[in-house]
N, CA and C atoms as an extended XYZ file, in Angstrom:
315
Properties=species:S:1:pos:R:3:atomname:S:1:resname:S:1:resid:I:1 pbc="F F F"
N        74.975       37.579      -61.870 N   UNK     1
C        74.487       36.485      -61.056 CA  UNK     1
C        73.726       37.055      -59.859 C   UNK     1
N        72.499       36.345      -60.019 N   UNK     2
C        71.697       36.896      -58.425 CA  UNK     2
C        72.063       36.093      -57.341 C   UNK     2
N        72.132       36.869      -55.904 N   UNK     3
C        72.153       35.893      -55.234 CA  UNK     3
C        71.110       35.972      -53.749 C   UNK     3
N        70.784       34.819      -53.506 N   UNK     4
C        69.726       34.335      -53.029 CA  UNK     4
C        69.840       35.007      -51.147 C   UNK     4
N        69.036       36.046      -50.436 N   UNK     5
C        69.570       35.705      -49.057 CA  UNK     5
C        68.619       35.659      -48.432 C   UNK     5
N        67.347       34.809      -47.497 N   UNK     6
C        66.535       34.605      -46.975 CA  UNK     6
C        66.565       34.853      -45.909 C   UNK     6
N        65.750       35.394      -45.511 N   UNK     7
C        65.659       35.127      -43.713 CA  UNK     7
C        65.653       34.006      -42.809 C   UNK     7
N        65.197       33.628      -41.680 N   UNK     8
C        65.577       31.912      -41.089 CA  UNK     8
C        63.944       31.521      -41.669 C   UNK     8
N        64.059       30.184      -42.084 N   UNK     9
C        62.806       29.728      -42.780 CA  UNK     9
C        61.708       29.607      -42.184 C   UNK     9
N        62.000       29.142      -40.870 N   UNK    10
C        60.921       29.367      -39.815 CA  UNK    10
C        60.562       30.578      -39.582 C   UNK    10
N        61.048       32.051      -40.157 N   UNK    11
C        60.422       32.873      -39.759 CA  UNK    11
C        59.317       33.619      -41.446 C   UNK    11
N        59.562       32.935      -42.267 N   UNK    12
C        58.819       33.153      -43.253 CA  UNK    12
C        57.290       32.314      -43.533 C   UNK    12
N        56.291       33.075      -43.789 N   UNK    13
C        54.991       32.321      -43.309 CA  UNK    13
C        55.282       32.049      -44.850 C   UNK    13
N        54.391       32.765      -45.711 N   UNK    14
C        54.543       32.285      -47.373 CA  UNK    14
C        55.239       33.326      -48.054 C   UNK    14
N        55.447       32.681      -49.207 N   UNK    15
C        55.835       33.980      -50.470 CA  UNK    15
C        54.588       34.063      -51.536 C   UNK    15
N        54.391       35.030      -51.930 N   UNK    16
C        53.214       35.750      -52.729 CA  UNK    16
C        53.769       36.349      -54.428 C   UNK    16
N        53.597       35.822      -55.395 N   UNK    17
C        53.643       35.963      -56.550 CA  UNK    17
C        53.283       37.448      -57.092 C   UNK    17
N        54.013       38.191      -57.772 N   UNK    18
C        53.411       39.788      -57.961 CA  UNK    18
C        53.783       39.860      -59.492 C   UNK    18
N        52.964       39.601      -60.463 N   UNK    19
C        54.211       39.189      -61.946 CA  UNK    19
C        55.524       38.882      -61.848 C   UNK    19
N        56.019       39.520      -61.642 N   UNK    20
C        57.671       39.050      -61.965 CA  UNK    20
C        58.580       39.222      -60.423 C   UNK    20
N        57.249       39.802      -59.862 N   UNK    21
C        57.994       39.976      -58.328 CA  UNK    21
C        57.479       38.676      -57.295 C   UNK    21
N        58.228       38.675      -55.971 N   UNK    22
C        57.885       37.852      -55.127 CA  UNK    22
C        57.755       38.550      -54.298 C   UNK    22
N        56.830       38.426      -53.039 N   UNK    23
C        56.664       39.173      -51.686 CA  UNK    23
C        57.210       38.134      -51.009 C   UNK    23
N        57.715       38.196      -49.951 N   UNK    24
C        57.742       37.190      -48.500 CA  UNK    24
C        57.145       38.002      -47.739 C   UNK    24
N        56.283       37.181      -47.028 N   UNK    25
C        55.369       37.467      -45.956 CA  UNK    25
C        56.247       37.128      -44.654 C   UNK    25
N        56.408       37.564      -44.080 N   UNK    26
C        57.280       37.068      -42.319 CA  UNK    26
C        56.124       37.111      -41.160 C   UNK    26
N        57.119       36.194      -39.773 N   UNK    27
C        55.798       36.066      -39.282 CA  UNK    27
C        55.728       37.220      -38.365 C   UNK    27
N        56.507       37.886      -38.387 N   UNK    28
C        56.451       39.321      -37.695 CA  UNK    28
C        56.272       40.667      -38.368 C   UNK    28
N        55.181       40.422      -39.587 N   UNK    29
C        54.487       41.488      -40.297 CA  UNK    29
C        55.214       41.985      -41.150 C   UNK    29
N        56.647       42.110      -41.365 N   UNK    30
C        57.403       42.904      -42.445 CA  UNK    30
C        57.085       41.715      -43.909 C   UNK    30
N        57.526       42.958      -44.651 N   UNK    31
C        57.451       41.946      -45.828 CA  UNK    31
C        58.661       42.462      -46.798 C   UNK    31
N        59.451       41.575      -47.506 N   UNK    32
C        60.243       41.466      -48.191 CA  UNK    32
C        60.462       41.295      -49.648 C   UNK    32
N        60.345       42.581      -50.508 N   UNK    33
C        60.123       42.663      -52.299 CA  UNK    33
C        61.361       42.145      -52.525 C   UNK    33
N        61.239       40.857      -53.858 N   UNK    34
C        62.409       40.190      -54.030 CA  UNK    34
C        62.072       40.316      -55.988 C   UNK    34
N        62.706       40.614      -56.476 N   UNK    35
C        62.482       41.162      -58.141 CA  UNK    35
C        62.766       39.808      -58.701 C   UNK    35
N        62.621       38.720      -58.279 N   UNK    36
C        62.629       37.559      -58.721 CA  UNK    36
C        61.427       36.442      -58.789 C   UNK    36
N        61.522       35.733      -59.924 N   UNK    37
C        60.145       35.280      -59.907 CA  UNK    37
C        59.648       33.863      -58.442 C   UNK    37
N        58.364       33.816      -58.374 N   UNK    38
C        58.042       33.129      -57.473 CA  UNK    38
C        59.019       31.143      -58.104 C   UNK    38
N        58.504       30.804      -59.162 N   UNK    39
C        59.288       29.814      -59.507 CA  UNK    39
C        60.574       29.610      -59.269 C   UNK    39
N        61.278       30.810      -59.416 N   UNK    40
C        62.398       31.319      -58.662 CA  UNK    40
C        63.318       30.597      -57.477 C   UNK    40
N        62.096       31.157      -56.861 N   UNK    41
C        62.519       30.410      -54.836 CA  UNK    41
C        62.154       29.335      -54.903 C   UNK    41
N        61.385       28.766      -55.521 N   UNK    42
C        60.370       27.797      -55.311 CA  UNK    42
C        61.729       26.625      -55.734 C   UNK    42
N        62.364       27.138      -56.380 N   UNK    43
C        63.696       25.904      -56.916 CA  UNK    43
C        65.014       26.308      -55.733 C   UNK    43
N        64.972       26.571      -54.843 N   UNK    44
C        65.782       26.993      -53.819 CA  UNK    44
C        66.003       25.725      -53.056 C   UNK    44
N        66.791       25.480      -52.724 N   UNK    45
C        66.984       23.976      -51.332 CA  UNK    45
C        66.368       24.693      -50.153 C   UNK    45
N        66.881       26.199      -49.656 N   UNK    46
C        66.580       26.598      -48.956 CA  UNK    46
C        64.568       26.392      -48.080 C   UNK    46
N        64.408       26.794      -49.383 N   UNK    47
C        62.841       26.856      -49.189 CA  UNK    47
C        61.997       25.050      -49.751 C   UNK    47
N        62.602       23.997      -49.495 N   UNK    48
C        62.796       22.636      -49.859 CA  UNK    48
C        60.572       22.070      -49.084 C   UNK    48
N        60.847       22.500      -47.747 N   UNK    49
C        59.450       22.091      -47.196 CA  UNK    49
C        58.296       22.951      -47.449 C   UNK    49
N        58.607       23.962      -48.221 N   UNK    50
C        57.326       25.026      -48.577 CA  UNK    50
C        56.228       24.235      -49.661 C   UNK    50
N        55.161       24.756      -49.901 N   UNK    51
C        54.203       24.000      -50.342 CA  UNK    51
C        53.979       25.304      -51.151 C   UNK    51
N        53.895       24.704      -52.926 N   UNK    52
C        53.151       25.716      -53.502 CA  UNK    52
C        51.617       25.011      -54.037 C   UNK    52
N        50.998       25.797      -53.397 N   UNK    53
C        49.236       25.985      -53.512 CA  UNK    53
C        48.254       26.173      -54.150 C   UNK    53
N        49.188       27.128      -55.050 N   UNK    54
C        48.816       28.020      -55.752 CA  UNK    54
C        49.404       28.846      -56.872 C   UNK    54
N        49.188       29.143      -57.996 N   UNK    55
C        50.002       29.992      -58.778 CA  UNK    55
C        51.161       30.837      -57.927 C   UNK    55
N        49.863       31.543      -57.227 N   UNK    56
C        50.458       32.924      -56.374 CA  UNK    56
C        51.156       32.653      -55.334 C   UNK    56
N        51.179       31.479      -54.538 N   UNK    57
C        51.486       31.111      -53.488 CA  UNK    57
C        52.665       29.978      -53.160 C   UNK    57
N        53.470       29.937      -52.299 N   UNK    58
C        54.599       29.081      -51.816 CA  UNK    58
C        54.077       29.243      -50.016 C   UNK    58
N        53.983       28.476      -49.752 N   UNK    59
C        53.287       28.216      -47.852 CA  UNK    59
C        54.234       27.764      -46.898 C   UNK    59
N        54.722       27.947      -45.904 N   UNK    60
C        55.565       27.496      -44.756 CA  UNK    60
C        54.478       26.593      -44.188 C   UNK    60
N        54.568       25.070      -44.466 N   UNK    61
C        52.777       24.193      -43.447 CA  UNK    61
C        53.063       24.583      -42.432 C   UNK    61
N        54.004       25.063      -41.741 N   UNK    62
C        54.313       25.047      -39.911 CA  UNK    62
C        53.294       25.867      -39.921 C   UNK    62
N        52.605       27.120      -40.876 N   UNK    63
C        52.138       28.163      -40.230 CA  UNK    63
C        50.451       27.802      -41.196 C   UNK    63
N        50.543       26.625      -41.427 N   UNK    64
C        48.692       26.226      -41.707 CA  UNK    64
C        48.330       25.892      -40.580 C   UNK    64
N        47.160       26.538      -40.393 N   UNK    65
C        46.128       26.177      -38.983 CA  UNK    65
C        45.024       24.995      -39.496 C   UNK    65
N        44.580       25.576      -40.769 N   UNK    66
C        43.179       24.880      -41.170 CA  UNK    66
C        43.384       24.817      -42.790 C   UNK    66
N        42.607       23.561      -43.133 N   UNK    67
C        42.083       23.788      -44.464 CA  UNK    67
C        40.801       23.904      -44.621 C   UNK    67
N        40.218       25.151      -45.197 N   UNK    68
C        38.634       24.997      -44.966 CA  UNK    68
C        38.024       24.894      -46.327 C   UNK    68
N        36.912       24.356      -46.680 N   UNK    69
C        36.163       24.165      -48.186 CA  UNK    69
C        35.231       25.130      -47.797 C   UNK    69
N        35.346       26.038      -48.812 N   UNK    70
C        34.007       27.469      -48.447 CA  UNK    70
C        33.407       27.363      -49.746 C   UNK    70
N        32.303       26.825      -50.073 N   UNK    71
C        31.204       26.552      -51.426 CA  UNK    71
C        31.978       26.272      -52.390 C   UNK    71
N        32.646       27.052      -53.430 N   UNK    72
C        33.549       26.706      -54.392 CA  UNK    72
C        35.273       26.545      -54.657 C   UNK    72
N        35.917       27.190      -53.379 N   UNK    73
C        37.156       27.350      -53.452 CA  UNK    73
C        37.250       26.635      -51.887 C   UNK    73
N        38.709       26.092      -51.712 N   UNK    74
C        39.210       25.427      -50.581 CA  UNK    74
C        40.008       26.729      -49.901 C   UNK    74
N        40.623       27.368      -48.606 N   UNK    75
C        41.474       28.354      -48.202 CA  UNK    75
C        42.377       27.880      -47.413 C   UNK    75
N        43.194       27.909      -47.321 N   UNK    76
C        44.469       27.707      -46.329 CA  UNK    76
C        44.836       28.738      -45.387 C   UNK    76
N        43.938       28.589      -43.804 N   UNK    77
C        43.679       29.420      -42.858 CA  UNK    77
C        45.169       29.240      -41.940 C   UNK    77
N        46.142       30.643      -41.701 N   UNK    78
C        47.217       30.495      -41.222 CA  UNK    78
C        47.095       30.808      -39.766 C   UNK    78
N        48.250       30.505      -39.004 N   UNK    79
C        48.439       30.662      -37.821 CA  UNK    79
C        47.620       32.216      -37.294 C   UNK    79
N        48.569       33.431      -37.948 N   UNK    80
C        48.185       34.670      -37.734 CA  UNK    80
C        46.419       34.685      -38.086 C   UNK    80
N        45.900       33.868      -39.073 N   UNK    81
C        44.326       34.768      -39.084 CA  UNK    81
C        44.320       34.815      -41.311 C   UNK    81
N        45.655       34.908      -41.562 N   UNK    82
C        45.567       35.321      -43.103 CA  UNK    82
C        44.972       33.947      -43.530 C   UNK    82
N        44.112       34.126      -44.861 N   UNK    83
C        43.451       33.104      -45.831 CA  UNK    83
C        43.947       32.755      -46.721 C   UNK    83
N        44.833       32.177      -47.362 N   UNK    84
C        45.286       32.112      -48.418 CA  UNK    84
C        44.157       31.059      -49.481 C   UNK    84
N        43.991       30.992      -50.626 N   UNK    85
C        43.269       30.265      -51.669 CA  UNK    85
C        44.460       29.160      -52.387 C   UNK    85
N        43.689       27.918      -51.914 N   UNK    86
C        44.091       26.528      -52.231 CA  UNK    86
C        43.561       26.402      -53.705 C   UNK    86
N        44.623       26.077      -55.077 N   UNK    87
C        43.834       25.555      -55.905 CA  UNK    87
C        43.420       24.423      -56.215 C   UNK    87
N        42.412       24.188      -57.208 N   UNK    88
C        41.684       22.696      -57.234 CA  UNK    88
C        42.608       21.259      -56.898 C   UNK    88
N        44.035       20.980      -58.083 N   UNK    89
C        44.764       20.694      -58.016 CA  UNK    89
C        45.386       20.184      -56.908 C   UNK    89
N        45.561       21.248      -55.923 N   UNK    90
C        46.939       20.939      -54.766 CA  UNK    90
C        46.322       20.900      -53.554 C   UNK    90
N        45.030       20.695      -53.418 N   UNK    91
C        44.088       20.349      -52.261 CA  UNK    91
C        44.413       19.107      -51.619 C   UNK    91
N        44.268       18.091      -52.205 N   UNK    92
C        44.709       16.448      -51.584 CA  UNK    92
C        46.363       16.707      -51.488 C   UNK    92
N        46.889       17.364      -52.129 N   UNK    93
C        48.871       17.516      -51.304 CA  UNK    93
C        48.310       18.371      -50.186 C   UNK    93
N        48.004       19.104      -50.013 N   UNK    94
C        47.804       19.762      -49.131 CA  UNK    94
C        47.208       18.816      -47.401 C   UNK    94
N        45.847       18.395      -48.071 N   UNK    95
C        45.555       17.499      -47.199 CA  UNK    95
C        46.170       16.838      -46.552 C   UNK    95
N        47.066       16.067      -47.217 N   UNK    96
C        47.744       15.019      -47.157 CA  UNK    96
C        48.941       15.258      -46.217 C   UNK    96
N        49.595       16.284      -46.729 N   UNK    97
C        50.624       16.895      -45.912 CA  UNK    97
C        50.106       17.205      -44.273 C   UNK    97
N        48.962       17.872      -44.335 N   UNK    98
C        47.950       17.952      -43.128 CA  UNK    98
C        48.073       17.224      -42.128 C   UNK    98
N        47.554       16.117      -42.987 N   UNK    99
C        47.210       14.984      -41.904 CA  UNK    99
C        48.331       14.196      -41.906 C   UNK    99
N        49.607       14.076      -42.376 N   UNK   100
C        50.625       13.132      -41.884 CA  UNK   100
C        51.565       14.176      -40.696 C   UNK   100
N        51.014       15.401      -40.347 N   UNK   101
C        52.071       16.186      -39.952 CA  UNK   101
C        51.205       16.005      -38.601 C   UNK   101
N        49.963       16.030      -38.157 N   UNK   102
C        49.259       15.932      -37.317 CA  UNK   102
C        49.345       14.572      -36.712 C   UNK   102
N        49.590       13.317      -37.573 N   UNK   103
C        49.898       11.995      -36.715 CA  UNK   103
C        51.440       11.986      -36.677 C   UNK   103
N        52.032       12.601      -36.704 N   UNK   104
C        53.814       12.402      -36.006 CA  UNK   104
C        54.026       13.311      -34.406 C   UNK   104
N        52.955       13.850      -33.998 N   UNK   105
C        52.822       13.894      -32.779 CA  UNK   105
C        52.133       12.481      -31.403 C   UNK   105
């Protein structure tokens, strides 16, 4: 039995898909090899408000700055400066999530 131990969720920006591996990205530059698949976490309670984007990708929104449309692909511009690639698909969740998180202020 594997078992699951995360860091505090707020401190994880996204997780990154590697075949069969997962990266966590943190927001203080370390990163964390987890030999488990991204679908994996993605079924976690823990990780419940993450947004997957992307094949490769699971997103913390706290740490989306921007969504930008660059000619053919959409990017999901983070707090730190990183780009992540929005696919066709999960653009309007994305949006959407966007803009309801921006009117609860």
């Amino acid at each position: 039995m594997t078992r699951k131990i995360y860091p505090q969720t707020d401190e994880i920006v996204y997780l990154e898909a590697q075949i069969n591996y997962t990266i966590l990205h943190l927001k203080n530059g370390r990163k964390i090899v987890s030999s488990t698949t991204l679908k994996y976490h993605q079924a976690d309670s823990c990780l419940d408000g993450f947004l997957r984007v992307h094949r490769s990708y699971l997103i913390n929104p706290d740490f989306i700055k921007n969504i930008v449309r660059e000619r053919t692909k959409t990017i999901a511009q983070l707090l730190d400066g990183r780009e992540l690639e929005v696919s066709r698909r999960r653009v309007e969740l994305v949006k959407n999530l966007r803009y309801s998180i921006e009117n609860t202020f």
